[in-house]
Short mmCIF file of C-alpha atoms in Angstrom, two decimals:
data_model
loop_
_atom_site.label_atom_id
_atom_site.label_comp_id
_atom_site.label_asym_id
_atom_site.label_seq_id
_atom_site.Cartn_x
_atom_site.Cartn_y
_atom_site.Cartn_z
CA UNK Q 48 10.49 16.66 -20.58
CA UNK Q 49 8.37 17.20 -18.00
CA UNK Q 50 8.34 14.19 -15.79
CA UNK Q 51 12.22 14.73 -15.89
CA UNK Q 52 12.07 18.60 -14.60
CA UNK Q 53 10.00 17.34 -12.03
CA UNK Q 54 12.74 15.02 -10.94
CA UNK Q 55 15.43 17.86 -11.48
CA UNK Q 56 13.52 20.08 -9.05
CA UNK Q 57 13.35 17.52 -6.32
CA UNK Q 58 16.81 16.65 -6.52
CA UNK Q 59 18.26 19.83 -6.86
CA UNK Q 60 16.06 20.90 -3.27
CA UNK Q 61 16.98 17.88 -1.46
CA UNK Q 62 20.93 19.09 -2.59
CA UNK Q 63 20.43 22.77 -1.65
CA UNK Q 64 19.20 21.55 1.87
CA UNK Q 65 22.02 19.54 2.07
CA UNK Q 66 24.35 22.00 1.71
CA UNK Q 67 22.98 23.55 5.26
CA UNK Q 68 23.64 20.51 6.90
CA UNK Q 69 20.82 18.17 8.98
CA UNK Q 70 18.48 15.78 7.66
CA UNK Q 71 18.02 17.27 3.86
CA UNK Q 72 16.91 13.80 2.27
CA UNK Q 73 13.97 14.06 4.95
CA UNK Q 74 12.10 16.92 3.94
CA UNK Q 75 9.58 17.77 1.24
CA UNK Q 76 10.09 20.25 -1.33
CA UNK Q 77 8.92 23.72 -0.51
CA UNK Q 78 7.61 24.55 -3.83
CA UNK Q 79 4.88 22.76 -5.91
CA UNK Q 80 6.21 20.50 -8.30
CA UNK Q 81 4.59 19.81 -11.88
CA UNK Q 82 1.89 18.06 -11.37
CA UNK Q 83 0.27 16.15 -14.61
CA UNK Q 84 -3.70 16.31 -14.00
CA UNK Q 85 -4.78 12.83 -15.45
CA UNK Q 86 -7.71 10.73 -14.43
CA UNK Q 87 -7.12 7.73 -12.30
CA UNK Q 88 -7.29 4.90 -15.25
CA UNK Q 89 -4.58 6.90 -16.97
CA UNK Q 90 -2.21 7.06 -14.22
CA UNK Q 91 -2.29 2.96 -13.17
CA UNK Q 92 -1.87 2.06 -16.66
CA UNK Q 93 1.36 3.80 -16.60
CA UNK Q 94 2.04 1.42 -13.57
CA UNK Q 95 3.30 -2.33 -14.75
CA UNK Q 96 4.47 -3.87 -11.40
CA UNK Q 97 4.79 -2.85 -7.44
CA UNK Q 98 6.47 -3.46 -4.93
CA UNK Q 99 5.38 -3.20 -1.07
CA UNK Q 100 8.26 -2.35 1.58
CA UNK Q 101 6.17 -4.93 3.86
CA UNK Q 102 7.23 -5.01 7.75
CA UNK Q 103 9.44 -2.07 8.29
CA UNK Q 104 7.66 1.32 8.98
CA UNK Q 105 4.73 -0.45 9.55
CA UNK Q 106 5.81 -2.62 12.41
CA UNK Q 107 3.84 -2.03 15.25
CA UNK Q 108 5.27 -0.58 18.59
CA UNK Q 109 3.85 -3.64 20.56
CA UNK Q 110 6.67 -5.85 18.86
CA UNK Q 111 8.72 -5.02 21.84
CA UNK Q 112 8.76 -0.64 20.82
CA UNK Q 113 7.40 2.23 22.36
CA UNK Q 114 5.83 5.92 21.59
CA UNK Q 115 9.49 7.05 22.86
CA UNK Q 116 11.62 4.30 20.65
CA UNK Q 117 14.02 5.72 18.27
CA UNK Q 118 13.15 5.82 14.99
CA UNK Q 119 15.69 3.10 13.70
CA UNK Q 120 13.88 0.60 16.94
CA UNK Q 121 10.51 1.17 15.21
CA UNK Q 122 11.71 0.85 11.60
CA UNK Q 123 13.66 -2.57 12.71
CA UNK Q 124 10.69 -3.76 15.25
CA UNK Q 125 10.00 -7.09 12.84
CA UNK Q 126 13.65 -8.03 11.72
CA UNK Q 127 14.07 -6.05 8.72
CA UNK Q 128 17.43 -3.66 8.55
CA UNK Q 129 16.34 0.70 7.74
CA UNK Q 130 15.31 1.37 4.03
CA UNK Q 131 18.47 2.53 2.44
CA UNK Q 132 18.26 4.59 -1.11
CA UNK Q 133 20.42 1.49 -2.56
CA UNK Q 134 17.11 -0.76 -1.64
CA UNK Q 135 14.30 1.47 -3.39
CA UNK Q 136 17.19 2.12 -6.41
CA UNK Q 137 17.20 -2.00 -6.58
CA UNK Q 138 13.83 -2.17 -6.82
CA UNK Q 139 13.69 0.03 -9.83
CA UNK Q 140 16.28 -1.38 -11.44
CA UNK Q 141 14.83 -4.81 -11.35
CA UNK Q 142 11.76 -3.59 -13.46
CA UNK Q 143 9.43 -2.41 -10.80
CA UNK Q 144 8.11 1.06 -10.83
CA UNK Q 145 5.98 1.65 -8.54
CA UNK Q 146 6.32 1.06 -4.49
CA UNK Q 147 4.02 0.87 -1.81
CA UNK Q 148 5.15 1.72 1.57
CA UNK Q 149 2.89 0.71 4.25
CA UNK Q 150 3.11 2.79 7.60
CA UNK Q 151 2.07 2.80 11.18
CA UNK Q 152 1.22 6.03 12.84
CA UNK Q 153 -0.14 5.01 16.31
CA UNK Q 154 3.42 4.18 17.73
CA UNK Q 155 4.42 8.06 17.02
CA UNK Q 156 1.73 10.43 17.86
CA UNK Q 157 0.75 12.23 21.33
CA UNK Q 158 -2.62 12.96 22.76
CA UNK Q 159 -3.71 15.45 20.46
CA UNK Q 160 -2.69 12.75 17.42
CA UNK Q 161 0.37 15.06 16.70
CA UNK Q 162 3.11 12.81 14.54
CA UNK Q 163 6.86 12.96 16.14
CA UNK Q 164 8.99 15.16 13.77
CA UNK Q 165 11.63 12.53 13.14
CA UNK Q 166 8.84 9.93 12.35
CA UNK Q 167 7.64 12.30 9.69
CA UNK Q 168 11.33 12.93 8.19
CA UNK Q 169 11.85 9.32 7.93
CA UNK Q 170 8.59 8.73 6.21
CA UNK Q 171 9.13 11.39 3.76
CA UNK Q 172 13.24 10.70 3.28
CA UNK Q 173 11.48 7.23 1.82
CA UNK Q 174 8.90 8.66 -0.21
CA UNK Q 175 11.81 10.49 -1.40
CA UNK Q 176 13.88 7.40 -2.76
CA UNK Q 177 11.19 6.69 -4.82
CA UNK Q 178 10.43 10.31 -6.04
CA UNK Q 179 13.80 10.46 -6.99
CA UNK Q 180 13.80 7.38 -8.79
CA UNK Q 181 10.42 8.65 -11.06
CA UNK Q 182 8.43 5.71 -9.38
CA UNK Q 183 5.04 6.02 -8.30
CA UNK Q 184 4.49 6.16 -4.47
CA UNK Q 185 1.49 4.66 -2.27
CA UNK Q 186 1.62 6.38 0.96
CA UNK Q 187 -1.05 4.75 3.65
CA UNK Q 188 -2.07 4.20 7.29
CA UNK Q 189 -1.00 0.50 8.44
CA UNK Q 190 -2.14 -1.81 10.90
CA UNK Q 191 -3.84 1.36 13.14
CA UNK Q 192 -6.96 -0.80 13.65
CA UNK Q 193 -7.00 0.12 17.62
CA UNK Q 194 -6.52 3.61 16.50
CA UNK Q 195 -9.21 4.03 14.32
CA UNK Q 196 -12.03 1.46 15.50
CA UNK Q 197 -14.92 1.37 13.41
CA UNK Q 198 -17.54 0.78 16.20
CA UNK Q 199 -20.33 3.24 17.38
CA UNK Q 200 -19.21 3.81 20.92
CA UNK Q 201 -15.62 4.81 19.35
CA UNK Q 202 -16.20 6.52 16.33
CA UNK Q 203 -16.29 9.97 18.05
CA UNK Q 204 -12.60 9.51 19.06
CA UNK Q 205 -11.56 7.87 15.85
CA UNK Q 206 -12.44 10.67 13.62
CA UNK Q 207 -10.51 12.74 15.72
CA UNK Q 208 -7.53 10.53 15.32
CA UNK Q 209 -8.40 10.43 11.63
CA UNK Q 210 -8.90 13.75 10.76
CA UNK Q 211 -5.67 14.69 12.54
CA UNK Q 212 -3.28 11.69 11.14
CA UNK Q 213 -4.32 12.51 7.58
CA UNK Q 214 -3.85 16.62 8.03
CA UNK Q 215 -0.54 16.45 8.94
CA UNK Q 216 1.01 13.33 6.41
CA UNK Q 217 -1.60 15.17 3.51
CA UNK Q 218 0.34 18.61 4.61
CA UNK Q 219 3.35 17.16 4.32
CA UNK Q 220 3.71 16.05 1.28
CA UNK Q 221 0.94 18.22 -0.33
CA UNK Q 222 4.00 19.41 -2.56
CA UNK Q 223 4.49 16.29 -4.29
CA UNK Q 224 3.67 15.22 -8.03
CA UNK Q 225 0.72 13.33 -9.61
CA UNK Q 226 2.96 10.09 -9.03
CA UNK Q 227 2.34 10.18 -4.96
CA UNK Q 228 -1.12 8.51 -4.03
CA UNK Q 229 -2.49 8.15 -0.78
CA UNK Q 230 -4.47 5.38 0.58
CA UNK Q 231 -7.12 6.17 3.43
CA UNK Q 232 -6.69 2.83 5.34
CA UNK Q 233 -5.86 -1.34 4.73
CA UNK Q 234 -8.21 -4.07 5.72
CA UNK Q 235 -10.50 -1.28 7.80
CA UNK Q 236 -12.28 -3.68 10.33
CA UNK Q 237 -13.43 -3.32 13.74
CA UNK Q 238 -10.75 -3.90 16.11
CA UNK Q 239 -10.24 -6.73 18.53
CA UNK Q 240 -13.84 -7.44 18.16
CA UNK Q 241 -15.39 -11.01 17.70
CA UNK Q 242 -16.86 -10.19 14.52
CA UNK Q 243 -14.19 -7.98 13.00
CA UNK Q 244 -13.52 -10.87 10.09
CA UNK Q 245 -17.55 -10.79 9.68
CA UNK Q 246 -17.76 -9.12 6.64
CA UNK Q 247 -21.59 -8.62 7.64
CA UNK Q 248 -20.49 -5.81 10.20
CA UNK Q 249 -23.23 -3.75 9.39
CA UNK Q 250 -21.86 -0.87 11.78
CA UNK Q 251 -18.35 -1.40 10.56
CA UNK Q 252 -19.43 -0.58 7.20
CA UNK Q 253 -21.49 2.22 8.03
CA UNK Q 254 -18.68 4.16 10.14
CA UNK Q 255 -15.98 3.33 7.38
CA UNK Q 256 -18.34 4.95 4.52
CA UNK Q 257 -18.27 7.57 7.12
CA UNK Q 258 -14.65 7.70 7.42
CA UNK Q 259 -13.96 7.18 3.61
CA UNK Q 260 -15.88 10.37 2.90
CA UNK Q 261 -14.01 12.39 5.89
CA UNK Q 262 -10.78 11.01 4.07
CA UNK Q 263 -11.33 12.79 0.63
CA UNK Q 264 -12.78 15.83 2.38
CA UNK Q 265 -9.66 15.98 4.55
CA UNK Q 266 -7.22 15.77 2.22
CA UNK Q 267 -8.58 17.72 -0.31
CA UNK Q 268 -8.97 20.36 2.23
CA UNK Q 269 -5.45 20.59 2.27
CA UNK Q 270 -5.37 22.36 -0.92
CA UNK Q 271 -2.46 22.73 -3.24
CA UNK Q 272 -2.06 19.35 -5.55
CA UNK Q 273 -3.98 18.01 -2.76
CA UNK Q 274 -7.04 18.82 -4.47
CA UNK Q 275 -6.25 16.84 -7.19
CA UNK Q 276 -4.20 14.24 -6.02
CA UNK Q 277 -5.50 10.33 -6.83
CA UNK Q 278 -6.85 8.78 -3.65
CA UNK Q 279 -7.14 5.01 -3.04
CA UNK Q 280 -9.87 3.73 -0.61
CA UNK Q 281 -10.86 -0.16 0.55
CA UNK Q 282 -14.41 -2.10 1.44
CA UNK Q 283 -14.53 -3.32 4.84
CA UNK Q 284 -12.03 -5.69 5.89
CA UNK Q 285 -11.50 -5.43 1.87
CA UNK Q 286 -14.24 -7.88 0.82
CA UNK Q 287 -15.28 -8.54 -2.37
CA UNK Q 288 -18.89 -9.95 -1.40
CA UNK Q 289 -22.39 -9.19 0.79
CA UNK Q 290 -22.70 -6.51 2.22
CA UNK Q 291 -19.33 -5.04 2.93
CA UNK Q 292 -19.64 -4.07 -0.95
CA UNK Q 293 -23.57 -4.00 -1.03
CA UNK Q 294 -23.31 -1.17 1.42
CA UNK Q 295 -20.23 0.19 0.17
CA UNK Q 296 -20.51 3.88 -0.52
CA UNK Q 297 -17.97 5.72 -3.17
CA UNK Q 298 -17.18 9.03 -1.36
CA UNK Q 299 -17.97 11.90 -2.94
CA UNK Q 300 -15.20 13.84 -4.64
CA UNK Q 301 -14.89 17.44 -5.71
CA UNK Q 302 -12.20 16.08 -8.57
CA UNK Q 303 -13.17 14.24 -11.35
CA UNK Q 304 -12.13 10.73 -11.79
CA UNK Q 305 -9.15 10.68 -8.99
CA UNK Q 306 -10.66 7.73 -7.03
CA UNK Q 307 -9.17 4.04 -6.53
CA UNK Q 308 -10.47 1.28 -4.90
CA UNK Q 309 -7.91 -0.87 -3.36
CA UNK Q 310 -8.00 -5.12 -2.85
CA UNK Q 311 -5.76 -8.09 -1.79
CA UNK Q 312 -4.97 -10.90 -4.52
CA UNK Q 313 -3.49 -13.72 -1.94
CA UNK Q 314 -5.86 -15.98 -4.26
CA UNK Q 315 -6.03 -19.06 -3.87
CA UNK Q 316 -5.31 -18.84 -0.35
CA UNK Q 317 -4.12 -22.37 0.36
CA UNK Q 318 -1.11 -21.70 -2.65
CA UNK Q 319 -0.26 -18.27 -1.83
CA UNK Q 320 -0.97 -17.22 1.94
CA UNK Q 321 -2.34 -20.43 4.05
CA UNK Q 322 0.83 -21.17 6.53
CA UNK Q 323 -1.43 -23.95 8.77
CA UNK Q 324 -3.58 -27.26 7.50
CA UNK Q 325 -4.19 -27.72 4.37
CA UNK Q 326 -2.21 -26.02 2.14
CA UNK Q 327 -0.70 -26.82 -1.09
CA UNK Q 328 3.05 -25.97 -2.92
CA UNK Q 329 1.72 -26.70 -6.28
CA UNK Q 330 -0.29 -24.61 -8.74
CA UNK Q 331 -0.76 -24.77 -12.64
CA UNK Q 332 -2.36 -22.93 -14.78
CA UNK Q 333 -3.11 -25.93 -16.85
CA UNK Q 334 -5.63 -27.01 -13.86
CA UNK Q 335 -8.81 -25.59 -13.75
CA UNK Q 336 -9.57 -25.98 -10.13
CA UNK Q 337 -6.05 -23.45 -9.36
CA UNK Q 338 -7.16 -20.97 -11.87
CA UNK Q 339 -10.78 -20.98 -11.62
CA UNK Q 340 -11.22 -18.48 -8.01
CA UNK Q 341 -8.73 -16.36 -9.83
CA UNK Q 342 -10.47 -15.75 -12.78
CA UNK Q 343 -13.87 -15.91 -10.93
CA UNK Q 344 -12.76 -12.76 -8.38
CA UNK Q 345 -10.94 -10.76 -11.55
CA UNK Q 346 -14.30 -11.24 -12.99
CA UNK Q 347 -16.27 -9.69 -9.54
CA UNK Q 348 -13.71 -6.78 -9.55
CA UNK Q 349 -14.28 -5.93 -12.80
CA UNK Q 350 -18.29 -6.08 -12.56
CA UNK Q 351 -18.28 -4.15 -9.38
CA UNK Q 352 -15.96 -1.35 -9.71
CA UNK Q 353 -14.37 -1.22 -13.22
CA UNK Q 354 -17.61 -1.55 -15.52
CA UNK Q 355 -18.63 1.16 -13.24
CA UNK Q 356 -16.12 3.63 -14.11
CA UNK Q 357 -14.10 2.91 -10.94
CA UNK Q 358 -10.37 1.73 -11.24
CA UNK Q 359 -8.70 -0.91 -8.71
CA UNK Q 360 -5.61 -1.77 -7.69
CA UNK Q 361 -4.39 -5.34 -6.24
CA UNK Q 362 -2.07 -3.84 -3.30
CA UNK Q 363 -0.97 -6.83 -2.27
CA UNK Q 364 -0.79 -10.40 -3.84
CA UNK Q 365 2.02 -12.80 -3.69
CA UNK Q 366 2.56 -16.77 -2.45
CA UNK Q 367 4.80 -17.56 0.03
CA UNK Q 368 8.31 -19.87 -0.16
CA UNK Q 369 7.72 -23.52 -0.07
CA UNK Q 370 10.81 -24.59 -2.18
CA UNK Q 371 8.38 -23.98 -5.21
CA UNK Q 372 9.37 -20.94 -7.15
CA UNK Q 373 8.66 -23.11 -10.09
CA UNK Q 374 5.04 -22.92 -9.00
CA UNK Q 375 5.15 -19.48 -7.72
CA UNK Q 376 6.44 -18.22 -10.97
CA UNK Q 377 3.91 -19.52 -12.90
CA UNK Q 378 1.00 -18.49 -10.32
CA UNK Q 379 2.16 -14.93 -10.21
CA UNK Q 380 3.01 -14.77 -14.46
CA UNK Q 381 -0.85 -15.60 -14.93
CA UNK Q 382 -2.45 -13.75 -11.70
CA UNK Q 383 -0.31 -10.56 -13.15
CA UNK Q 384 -1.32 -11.20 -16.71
CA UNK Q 385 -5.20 -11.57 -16.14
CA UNK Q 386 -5.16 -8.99 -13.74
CA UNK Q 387 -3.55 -6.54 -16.61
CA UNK Q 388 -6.23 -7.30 -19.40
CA UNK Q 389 -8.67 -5.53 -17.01
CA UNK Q 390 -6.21 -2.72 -16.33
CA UNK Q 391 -5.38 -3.58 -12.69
CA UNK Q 392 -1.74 -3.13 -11.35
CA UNK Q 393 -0.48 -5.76 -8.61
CA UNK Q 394 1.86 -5.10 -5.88
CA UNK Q 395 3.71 -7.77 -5.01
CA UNK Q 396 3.93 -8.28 -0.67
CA UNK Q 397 7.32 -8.74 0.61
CA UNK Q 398 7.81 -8.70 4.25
CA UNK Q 399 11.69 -9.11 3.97
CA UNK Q 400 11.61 -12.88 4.41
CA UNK Q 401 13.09 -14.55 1.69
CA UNK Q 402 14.32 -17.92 3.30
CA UNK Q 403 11.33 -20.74 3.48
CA UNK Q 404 7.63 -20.42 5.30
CA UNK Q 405 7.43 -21.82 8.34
CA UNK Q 406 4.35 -21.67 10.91
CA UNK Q 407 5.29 -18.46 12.68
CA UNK Q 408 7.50 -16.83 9.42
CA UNK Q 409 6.05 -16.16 6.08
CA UNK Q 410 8.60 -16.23 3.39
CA UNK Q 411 7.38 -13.48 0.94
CA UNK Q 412 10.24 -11.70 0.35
CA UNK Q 413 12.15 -11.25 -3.23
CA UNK Q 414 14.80 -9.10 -2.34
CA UNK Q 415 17.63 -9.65 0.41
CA UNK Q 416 17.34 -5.75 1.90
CA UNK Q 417 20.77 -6.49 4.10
CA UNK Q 418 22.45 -7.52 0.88
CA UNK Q 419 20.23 -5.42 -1.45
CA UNK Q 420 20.71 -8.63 -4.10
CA UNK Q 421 17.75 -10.55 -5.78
CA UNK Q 422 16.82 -13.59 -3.95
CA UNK Q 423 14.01 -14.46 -6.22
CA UNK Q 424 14.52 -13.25 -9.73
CA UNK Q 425 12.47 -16.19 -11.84
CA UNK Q 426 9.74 -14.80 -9.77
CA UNK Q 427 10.52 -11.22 -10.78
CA UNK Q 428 10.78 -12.04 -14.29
CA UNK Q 429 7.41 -13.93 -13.66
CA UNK Q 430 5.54 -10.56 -12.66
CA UNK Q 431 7.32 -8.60 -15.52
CA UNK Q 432 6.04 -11.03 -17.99
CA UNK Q 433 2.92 -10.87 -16.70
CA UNK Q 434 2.73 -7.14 -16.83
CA UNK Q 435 3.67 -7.77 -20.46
CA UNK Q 436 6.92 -5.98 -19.82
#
């Protein structure tokens, strides 16, 4: 009863703005809604499969956009049509219930960091199609790498940038229910440098325990179900190995248990992600050598973070169209399925390309977002079974 008054009081805000005319489905509710105080291992085993809404607000204004585009030219930057309620209500209906919506601030902020008004609205009339639907909701910072630079000489200006970015989207939606999550940063790396996929970067993983810590403080700082709310952080350049997770700090938290560390699952790499030499269309889980770095990683996760009281989430993992779903179906069944015996939701990656890979285009899309139709459903059903739904 209560997860569906919680529902009832969103919609019946968004419908009493509405009534006054201008962008209701954009704004937050101005009251608190019920907010169910459970640790972060309870919440993500109410999760069975997500969904990422890959290459849309998270297209960068260098694709052609600018800090004046309209909204619709940086939601469309990469190819993909605008979110539309009928897409998120599609993704629920196909089993999934939980969505990750990756998004890039850079492209809307001025020289104070201050986030254009309309970007925000968009942003939150998404975050509202899943609300609405009762799905959980990870809300992030996306490919801002030259915002927030993890070096020495920049790290002045990038906690700045930080501090700002995260005030005003924390503020925002500060009103929201236990099911809204936000994640500090993805693949957190030093930018443009030559050893930003070195994940030895001792200084890279020094300033991002730094910013990790100025994350929680910020948001819980925000008060309301801000203090509270479940917070997902990464390791540097989200490696599983030396010392970007020998050095890896958990921030301190004034809430109990409301931590998350996030990784990628685009294992192995020559099935799932690898669009140059070498890679391969097949994979079985009847061969050892395609399951073995999948158990061995799930096995590294679990020692590192979950056997330490520390819940993960995969929040992204997926293999890319070679005219092998058969394959694909049965990678993703068994990554999903030994990925759930240790209590780890996956989010499947889907950029909005669902015809074939090619060099420059990687086909990881399920769902046709023009159409809003299934393109991929064995590999839907593939994920559910694995989630043992």
């Amino acid at each position: 009863m209560r997860r569906i008054s919680a529902a009832l009081i969103l919609i019946f805000f968004i419908l009493s703005v509405a009534c006054k005319g201008g962008g209701a489905r954009g704004v937050p509710p101005s009251e608190t809604l019920p907010f169910n105080d459970i640790s972060a291992f309870d919440l993500i085993r109410n999760i069975n499969v997500g969904w990422n809404l890959g290459n849309a607000l998270d297209a960068r204004y260098d694709s052609g956009t600018a800090h004046t585009s309209t909204v619709r030219a940086l939601e469309t930057a990469w190819g993909n049509p605008q979110t539309t309620k009928a897409n998120i209500d599609a993704i629920k209906t196909a089993g999934f219930n939980a969505v990750r919506i990756p998004v890039t601030w850079h492209k809307v902020i001025d020289s104070e960091y201050n986030i254009r008004a309309d970007w925000m609205e968009r942003v939150t009339e998404i975050v509202n199609y899943a609300s609405l639907n009762d799905m959980y909701v990870i809300l992030n910072t996306y490919h801002d790498e030259n915002l927030f630079v993890l070096s020495d000489k920049m790290m002045p200006q990038t906690e700045k940038a930080f501090i700002r970015i995260w005030q005003q989207i924390a503020e925002n939606f500060k009103n929201y229910d236990e099911k809204l999550m936000f994640e500090a940063m993805s693949a957190p790396r030093i930018f443009d440098s030559p050893d930003e996929w070195n994940s030895d970067n001792t200084e890279g993983i020094k300033n991002l325990n730094t910013l990790n810590q100025i994350f929680v403080d910020t948001i819980r700082n925000t008060g309301g179900s801000n203090e509270k709310r479940i917070l997902i952080i990464t390791t540097f350049i989200s490696s599983l190995s030396g010392p970007a997770v020998d050095s890896f700090i958990l921030p301190k938290d004034t809430a109990a248990d409301k931590l998350i560390i996030a990784v990628r699952g685009f294992i192995p790499y020559n099935f799932t992600h690898n669009p140059g030499g070498g890679w391969s269309s097949t994979w079985s889980k009847s061969f050892l050598g395609d399951t073995v770095e999948i158990d061995e990683t799930l096995s590294i996760i679990e020692n590192l973070f979950i056997s330490r009281g520390v819940p993960v989430i995969i929040i992204e993992m997926g293999a890319i169209n070679r005219n092998n779903n058969d394959s694909r179906a049965e990678w993703a069944e068994y990554f999903v399925s030994r990925a759930k015996e240790r209590n780890i939701p996956c989010f499947w990656w889907d950029n909005g390309v669902t015809e074939l890979s090619t060099a420059t285009r990687e086909g990881f899309g399920i769902f046709n977002r023009s159409s809003n139709k299934v393109e991929h459903e064995e590999i839907i059903d593939a994920l559910l079974r694995g989630a043992g739904e």
